[in-house]
XYZ file of C-alpha atoms in Angstrom:
601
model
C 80.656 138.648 87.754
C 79.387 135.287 89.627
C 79.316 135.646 93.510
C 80.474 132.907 95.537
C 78.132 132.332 98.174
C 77.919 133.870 101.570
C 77.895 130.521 103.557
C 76.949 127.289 103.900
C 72.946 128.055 103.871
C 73.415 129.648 100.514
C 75.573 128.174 98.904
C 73.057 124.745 99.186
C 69.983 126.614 98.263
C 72.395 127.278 94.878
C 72.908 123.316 94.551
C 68.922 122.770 95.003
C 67.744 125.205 92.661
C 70.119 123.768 90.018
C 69.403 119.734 91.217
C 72.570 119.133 92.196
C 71.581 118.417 96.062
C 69.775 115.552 97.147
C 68.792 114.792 100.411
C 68.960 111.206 101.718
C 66.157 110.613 104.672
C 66.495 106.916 105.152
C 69.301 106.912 108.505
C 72.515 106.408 107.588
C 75.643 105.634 110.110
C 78.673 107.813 110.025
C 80.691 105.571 110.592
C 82.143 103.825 107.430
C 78.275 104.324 105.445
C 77.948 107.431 104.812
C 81.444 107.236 103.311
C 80.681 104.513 100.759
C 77.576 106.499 99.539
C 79.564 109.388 98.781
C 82.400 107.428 97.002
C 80.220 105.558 94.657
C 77.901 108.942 94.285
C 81.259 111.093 93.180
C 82.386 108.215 91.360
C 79.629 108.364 88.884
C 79.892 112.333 89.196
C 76.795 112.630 90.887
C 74.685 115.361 93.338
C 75.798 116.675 96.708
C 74.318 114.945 99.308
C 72.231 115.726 102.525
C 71.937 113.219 105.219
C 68.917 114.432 107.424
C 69.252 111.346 109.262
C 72.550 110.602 110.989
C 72.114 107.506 113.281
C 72.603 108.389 116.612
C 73.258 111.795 115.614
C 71.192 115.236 116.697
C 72.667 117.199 113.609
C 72.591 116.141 109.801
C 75.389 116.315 107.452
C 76.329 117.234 103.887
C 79.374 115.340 101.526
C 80.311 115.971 98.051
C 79.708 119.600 98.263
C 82.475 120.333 95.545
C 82.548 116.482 93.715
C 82.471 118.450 90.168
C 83.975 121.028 88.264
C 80.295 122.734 87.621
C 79.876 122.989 91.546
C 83.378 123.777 92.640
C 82.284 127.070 90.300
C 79.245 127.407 92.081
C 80.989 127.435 95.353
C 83.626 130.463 94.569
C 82.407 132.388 91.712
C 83.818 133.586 88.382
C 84.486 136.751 90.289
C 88.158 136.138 92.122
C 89.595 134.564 89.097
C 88.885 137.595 87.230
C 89.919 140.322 89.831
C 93.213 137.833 90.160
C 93.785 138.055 86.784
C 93.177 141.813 86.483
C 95.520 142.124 89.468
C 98.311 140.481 88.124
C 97.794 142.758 84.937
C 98.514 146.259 87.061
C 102.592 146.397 87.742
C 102.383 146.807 83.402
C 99.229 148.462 83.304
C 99.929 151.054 85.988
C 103.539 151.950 84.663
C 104.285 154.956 84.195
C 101.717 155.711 86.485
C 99.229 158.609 85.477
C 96.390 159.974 86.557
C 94.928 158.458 83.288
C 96.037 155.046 84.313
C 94.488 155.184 88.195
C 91.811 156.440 86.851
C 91.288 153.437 84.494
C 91.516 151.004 87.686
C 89.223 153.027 89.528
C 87.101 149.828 89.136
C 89.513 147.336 90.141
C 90.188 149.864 93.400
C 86.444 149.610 94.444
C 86.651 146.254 94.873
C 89.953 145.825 96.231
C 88.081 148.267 99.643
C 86.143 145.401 100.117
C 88.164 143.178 101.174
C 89.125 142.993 104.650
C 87.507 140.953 108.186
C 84.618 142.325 109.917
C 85.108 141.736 113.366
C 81.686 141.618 115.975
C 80.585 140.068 119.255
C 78.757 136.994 118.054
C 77.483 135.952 114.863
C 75.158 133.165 113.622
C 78.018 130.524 115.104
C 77.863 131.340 118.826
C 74.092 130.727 118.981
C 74.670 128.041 121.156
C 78.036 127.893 122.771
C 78.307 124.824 125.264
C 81.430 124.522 127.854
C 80.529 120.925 127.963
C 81.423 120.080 124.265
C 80.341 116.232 123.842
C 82.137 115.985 120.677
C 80.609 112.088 120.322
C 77.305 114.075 119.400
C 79.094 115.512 115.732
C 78.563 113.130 112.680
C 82.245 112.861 111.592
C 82.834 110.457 109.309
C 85.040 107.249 109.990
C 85.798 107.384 106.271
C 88.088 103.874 105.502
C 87.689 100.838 107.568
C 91.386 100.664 109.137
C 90.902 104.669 110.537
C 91.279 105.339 113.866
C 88.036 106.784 114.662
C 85.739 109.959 113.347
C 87.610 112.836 111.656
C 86.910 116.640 110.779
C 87.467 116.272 107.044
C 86.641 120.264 106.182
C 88.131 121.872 109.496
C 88.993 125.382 109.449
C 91.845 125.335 111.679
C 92.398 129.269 112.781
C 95.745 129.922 115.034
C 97.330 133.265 115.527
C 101.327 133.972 116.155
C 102.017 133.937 120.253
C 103.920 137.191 119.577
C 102.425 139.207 116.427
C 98.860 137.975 116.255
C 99.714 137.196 112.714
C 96.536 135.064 111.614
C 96.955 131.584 109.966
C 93.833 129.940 108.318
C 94.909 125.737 107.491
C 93.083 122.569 106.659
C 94.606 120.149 108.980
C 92.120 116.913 109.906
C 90.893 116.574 113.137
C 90.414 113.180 114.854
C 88.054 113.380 117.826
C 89.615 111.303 120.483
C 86.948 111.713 122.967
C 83.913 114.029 124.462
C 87.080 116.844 124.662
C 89.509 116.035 123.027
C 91.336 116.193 119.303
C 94.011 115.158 117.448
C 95.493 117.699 114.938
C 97.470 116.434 111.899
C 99.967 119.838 111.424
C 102.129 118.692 108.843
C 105.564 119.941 108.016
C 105.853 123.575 106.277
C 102.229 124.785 107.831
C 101.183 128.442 109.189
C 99.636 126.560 112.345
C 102.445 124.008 113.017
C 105.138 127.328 112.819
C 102.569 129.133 115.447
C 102.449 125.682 117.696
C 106.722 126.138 117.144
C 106.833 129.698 118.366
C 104.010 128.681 121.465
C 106.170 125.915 122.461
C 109.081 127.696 122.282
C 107.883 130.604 124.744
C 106.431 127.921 127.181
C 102.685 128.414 126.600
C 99.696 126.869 125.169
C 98.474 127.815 121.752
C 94.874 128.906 121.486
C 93.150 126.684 118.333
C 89.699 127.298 116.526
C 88.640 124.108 114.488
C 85.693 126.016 112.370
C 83.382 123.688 110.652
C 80.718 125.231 107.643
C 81.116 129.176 106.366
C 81.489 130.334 103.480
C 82.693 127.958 101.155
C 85.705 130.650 100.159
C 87.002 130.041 103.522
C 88.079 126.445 102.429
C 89.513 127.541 99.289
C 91.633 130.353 101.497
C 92.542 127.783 103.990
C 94.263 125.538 101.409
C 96.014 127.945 99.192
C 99.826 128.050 98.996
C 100.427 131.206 99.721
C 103.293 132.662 101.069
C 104.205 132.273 104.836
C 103.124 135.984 106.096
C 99.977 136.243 103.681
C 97.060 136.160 105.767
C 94.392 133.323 103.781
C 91.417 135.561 105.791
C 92.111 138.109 103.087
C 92.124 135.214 100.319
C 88.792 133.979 101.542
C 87.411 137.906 101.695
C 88.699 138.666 98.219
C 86.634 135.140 97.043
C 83.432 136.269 98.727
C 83.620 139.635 97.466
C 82.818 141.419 100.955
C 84.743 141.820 104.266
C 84.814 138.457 106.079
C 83.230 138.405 109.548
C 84.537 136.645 112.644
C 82.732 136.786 115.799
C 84.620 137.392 118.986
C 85.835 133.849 120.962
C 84.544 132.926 124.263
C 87.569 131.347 125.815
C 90.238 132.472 123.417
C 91.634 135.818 121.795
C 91.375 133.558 118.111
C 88.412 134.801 116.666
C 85.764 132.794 115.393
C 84.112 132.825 111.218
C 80.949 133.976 111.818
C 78.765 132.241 109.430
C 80.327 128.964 110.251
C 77.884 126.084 111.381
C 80.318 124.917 114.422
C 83.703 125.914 116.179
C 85.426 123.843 118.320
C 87.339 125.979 120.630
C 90.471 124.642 122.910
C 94.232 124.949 123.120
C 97.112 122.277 122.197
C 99.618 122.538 125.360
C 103.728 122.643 124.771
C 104.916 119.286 124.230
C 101.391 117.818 124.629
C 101.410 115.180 121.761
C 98.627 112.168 121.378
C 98.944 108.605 118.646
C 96.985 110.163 115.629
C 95.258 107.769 113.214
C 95.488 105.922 110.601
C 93.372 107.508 108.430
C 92.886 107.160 104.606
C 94.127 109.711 102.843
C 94.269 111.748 99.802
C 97.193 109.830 98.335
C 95.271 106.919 98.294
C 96.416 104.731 100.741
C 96.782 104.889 104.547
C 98.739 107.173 106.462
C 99.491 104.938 109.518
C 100.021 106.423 113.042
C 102.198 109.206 114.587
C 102.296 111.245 117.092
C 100.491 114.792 116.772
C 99.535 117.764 118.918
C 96.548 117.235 121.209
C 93.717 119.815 121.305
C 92.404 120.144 124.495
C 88.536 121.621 124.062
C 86.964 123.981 126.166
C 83.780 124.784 124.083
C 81.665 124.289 121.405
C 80.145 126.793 119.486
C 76.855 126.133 117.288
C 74.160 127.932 115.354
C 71.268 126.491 117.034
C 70.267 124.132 113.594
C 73.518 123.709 112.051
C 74.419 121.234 109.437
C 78.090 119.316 109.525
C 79.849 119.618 106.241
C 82.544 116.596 105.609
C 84.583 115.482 102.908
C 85.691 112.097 102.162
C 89.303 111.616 100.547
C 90.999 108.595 99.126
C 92.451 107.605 95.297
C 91.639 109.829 92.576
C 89.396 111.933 91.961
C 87.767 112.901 94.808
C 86.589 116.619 95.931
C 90.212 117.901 97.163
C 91.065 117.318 93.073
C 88.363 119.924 92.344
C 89.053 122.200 94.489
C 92.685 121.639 94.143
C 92.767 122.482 90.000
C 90.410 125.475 90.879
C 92.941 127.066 93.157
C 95.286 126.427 90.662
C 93.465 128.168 88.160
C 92.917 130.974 90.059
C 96.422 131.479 91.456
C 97.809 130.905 87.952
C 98.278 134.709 86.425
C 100.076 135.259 89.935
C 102.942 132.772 89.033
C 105.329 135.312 86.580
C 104.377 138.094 88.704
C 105.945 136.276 91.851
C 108.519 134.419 89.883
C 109.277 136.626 86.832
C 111.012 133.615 84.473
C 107.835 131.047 85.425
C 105.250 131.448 82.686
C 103.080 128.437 84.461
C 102.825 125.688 86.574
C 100.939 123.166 87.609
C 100.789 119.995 90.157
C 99.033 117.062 89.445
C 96.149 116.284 91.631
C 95.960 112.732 90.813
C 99.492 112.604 92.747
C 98.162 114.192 95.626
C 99.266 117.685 94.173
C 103.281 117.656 95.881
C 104.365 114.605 94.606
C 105.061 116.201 90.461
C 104.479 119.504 89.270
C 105.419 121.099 86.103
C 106.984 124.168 84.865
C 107.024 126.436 81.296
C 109.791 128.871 82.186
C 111.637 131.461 80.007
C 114.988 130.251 79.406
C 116.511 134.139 78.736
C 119.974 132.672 79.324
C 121.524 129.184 79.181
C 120.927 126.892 81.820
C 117.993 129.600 83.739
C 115.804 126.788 83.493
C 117.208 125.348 86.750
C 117.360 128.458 88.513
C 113.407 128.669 87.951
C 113.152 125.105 88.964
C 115.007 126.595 92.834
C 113.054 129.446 93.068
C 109.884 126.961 92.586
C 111.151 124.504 95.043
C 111.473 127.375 97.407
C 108.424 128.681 97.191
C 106.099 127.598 99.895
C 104.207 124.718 99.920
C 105.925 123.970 96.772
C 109.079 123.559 98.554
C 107.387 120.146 99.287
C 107.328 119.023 95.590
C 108.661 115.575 95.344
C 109.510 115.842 91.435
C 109.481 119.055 88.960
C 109.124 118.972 85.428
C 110.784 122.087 83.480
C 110.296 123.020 79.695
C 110.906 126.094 77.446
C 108.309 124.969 75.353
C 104.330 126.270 75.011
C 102.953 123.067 76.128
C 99.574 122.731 77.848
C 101.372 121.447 81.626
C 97.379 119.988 82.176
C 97.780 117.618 79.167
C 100.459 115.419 80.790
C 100.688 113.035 78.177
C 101.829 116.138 75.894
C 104.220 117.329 78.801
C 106.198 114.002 79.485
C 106.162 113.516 75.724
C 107.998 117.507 74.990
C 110.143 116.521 77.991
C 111.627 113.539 76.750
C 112.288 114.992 72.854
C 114.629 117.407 75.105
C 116.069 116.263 78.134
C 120.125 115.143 78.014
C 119.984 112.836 80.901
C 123.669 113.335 81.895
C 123.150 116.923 82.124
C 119.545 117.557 83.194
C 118.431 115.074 85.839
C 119.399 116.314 88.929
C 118.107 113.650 92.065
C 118.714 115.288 95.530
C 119.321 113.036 98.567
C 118.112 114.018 102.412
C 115.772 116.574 102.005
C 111.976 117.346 103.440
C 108.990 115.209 102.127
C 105.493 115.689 102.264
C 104.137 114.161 105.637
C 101.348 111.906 103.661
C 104.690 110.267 101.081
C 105.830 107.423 102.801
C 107.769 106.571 100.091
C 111.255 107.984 101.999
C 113.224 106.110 104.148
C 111.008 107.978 107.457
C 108.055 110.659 107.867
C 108.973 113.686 106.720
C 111.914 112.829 104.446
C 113.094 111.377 101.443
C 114.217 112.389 97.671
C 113.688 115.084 95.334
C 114.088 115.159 91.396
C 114.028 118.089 88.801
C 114.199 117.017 85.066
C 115.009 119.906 82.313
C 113.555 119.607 78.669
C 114.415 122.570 77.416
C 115.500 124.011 73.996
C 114.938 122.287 70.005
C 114.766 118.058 70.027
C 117.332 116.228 70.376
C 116.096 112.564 69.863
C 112.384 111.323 67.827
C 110.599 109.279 70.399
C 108.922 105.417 69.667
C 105.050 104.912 70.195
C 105.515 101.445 69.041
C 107.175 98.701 71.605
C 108.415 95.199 69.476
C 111.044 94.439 71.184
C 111.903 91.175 72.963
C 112.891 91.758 76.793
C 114.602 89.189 78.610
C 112.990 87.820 81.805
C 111.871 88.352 84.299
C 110.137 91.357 82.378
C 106.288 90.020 82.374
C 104.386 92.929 80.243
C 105.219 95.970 78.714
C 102.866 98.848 77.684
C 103.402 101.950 76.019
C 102.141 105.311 77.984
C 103.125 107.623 76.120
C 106.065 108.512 73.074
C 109.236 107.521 74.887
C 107.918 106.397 77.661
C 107.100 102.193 78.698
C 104.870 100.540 81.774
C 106.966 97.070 82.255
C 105.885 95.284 84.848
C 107.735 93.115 86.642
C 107.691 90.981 89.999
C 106.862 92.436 92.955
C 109.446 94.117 94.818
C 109.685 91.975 97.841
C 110.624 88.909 95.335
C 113.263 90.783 93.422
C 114.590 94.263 94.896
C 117.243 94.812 92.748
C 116.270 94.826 89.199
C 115.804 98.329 87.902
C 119.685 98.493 86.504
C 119.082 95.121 84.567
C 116.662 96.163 83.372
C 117.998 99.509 82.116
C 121.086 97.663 80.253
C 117.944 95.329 78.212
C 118.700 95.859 74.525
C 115.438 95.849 73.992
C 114.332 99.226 75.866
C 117.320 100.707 73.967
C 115.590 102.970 72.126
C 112.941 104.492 75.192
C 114.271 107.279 77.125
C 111.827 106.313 80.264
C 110.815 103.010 81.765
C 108.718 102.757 84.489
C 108.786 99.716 86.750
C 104.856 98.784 87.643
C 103.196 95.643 89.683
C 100.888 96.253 86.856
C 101.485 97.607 83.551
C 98.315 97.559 81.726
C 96.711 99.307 84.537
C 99.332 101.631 84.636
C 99.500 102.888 81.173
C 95.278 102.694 80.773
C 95.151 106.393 81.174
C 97.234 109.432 82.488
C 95.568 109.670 85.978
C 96.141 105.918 86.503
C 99.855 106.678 85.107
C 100.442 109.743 87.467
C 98.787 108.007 90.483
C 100.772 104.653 90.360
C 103.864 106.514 89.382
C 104.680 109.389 91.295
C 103.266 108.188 94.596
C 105.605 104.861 94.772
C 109.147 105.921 93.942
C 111.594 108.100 96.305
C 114.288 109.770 93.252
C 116.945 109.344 95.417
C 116.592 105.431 96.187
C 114.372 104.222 92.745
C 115.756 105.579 89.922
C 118.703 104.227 87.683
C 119.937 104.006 84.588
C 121.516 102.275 81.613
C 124.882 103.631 82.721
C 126.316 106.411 85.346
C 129.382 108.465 85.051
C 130.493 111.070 87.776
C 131.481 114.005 86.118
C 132.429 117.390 87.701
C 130.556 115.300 91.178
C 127.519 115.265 89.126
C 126.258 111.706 88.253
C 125.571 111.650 84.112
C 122.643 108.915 83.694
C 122.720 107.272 80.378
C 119.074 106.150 79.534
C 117.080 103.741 79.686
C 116.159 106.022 83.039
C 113.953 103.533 84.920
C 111.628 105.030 87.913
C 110.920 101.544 90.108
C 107.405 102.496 90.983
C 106.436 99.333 92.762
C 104.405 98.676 95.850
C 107.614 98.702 98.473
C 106.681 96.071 101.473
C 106.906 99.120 104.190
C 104.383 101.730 101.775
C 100.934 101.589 103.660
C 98.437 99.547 101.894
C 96.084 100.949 99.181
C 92.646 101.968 99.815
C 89.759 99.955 99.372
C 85.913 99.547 100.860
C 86.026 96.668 103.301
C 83.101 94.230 102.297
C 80.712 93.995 105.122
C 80.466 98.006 104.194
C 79.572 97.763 100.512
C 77.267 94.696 101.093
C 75.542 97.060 103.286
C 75.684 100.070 100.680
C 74.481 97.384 97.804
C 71.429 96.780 99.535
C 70.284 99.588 100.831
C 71.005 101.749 97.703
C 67.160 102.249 96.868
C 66.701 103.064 99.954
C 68.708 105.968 100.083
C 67.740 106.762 96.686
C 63.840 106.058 96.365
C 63.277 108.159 93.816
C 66.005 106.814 91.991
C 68.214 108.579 89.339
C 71.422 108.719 91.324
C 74.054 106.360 89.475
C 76.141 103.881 91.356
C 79.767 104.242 90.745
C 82.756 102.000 91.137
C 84.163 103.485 95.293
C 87.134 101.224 94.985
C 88.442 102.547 91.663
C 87.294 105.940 91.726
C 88.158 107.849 88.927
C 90.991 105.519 88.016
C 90.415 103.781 84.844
């Protein structure tokens, strides 16, 4: 089996002796350049990158570490998606259990012992550790031209429970307010922010490591949903294939990863909260600023030549996508163990992964297709999950074309679209009414067809209907005037005779754009619309307290005056990138791609 790399070190000596690293020598600012470069380079699907020249800088830095799917496999191995899989195999394979049978998995037991944390004094991280941290000296990237300042794109945020010591490994960005201090962006529904919870409540300061650089299974652990009290050190050990070590903290009893390249070591205080951002994110468009817990650092610890790994995020695809679909993969034979009725799932990365998933379920007994729809939006980070597809049938849930297409043969609108008012949102939506909050929607397509979809529009809507595409069977782009001119159009538009016939209409500032390709479709879709303020229908009965929707269903997915604005390089930046291109690139062969579209099409 592959082996994901031990760190950092490694794991770029695998990207140069496969060319997929090149270093860049001419200097480069981190603030707002280096950023461009890496959009356009991961745009075109091109190398990692190494800066060796950071201006003003003493340390160089590395982007697009995992900007394909060839080097997101690189980073983690074949290994833990087959030790996964074989793992979810053993509740059958084990029972009855004989001494045949545990003999068999004698294997499978061998490397099970090997994952665990090796805990020592120091390791290559506290090389250097300075009490006068100087935090100006890191090259954190300013990534998008309205963002508050630098960021820690890839931090390794380590907390432990005041009370158990329970550890709790999460990616949550870092903005570096000063020489010593942080911002840290805990969302809702996080390991760290229920730690900060318990601190606070108790009345004392919770101890925080912000580890930059390891072993790249570290940042595949730290993102994972996995359930509340399962530690992601033993996720990140099981990736690497050998005991993970941590290194003992010098101000703290958090301990530190040991191969890492930096650790920023400090404490958030009870009640201590700071303005954090805006910052571009991985939605696409800003999130704007809020108040967040301050870190307050004590230290930094350094190898004595280390090398700052960032990421830059923004529409899709970008490297979180990668590593995002990877995890997926790899968590994916887990799914029917965990939830017994759920034969798979999937969220979209081009919605920024909580904003639509999808379900196949077993449907053993009527209507158990919902019940698998709770027990997924109760699981987790999936509790988060803005809107959940559900089928019966053996469609491929990464083919969403297919999906919405099986979905809307099956679904009985006045029976199984259920919208849900007042409930938790994903910190990064801003489509609710306020942070935090907003709608949910589950839609059920289960069972044989009951209607033959259209792939052909000819009808003749009324105004002020400007363009209508067709996505998919069943399913129109119609674009309309912005929202600010004309608010309240959606049930209009619904009662048109000539959408009659289409199940799902989707209300877009820009319908050709929309319906160019499924990511563009998922992207300007599901990240505009709350289902409990922007959906209606044709008609709506109440019956038994449950409103029946008559389609036309129309989802009003248009730019709302209060949604942050949508990401784009500011000009003065990609003059400055157009320019200097060959000079980054002497050599030449690294393709220019489009930053402001990304992947989009």
């Amino acid at each position: 089996m592959t082996a994901a790399p031990q760190d950092l070190r490694a794991f770029l000596d695998t990207l140069r002796e496969n060319g997929e690293l090149v270093e860049i020598q001419a200097p480069v600012s981190s603030d707002l350049e280096a950023a461009e470069i890496h959009r356009r380079v991961i745009a075109a699907g091109g190398p990692a990158l190494l800066f060796r020249c950071v201006e003003g800088k003493p340390f160089p830095l590395v982007t697009n570490l995992f900007g394909t799917a060839a080097r997101v496999e690189r980073a983690f191995g074949r290994r833990p998606q087959e030790l996964i899989a074989r793992l979810a195999k053993l509740p059958e394979e084990l029972m009855p259990p004989t001494p045949a049978r545990l003999w068999a998995q004698r294997g499978l037991a061998l490397d099970l012992a090997k994952v665990g944390l090796s805990r020592r004094r120091r390791g290559p991280v506290t090389e250097v550790v300075e009490s006068s941290p100087q935090l100006e000296r890191l090259p954190a990237l300013r990534t998008w031209a309205r963002d508050g300042g630098p960021f820690v794109t890839l931090p390794l945020v380590a907390t432990q429970h005041p009370e158990t010591g329970g550890p709790n490994l999460g990616m949550y960005r870092v903005q570096i307010f000063g020489p010593d201090t942080t911002g840290l962006h805990m969302q809702i529904g996080k390991g760290g922010g229920f730690h900060l919870a318990e601190a606070e409540r108790l009345g004392r300061p919770l101890p925080v490591v912000i580890n930059v650089g390891g072993p790249p299974a570290a940042i595949l652990a730290a993102i994972a949903p996995l359930p509340e009290n399962v530690p992601e050190l033993l996720l990140g050990s099981l990736v690497l294939g050998r005991r993970l070590k941590l290194a003992r903290n010098p101000v703290a009893d958090v301990p530190l990863l040991a191969d890492a390249e930096f650790a920023i070591l400090g404490e958030v205080r009870p009640g201590e909260r700071h303005p954090e951002g805006p910052f571009g994110d991985h939605y696409g468009y800003y999130s704007e600023v809020h108040d967040y817990p301050l870190v307050r650092v004590k230290a930094l610890a350094r190898r004595r030549d280390p090398i700052w790994p960032a990421t830059v995020v923004g529409k899709p695809r970008q490297e979180d996508f990668y590593i995002g679909d990877f995890l997926q993969e790899l968590l994916s034979p887990l799914f029917p163990v965990v939830m017994p009725a759920v034969r798979d799932l999937w969220s979209y990365g081009e919605t920024g992964y909580h904003s639509l998933s999808a379900a196949v379920v077993e449907e053993r007994y009527r209507r158990e297709s919902m019940a698998s729809a709770f027990r997924i939006l109760g699981e987790g980070q999936l509790s988060l999950t803005k809107f959940l597809l559900v089928t019966d049938r053996p469609v491929d849930l990464r083919d969403f074309r297919a999906t919405l297409t099986c979905i809307l043969e099956r679904a009985d609108f006045r029976t199984d679209l259920f919208l849900f008012a007042n409930l938790s949102m994903d910190s990064l939506d801003y489509a609710g009414p306020r942070v935090n909050e907003g709608g949910k929607g589950v839609l059920l397509g289960t069972g044989e067809k009951i209607r033959d979809l259209r792939s052909e529009f000819t009808g003749a809507p009324a105004q002020p209907v400007r363009r209508v595409e067709v996505f998919c069977p069943g399913a129109l782009c119609v674009e309309v005037p912005p929202h600010v001119e004309a608010p309240e159009i959606s049930e209009r538009i619904a009662r048109d005779p000539a959408f009659a016939d289409w199940p799902l209409l989707v209300l877009t500032d820009d319908a050709r754009r929309a319906a160019r390709s499924a990511v563009n479709f998922l992207w300007t879709t599901f990240t505009r619309f709350n289902p409990s303020a922007d959906i209606r229908a044709a008609g709506v009965e109440l019956v038994h307290n449950h409103p029946a929707m008559t389609p036309p269903i129309v989802i009003d997915a248009r730019m709302k005056a209060w949604y942050p604005e949508e990401l784009f390089c500011d000009p003065d930046t990609a003059a400055l990138v157009d320019r200097r291109w060959s000079e980054y690139f002497p050599a030449g062969g690294v393709e220019m791609g489009d930053s402001d579209r990304g992947h989009l099409d």
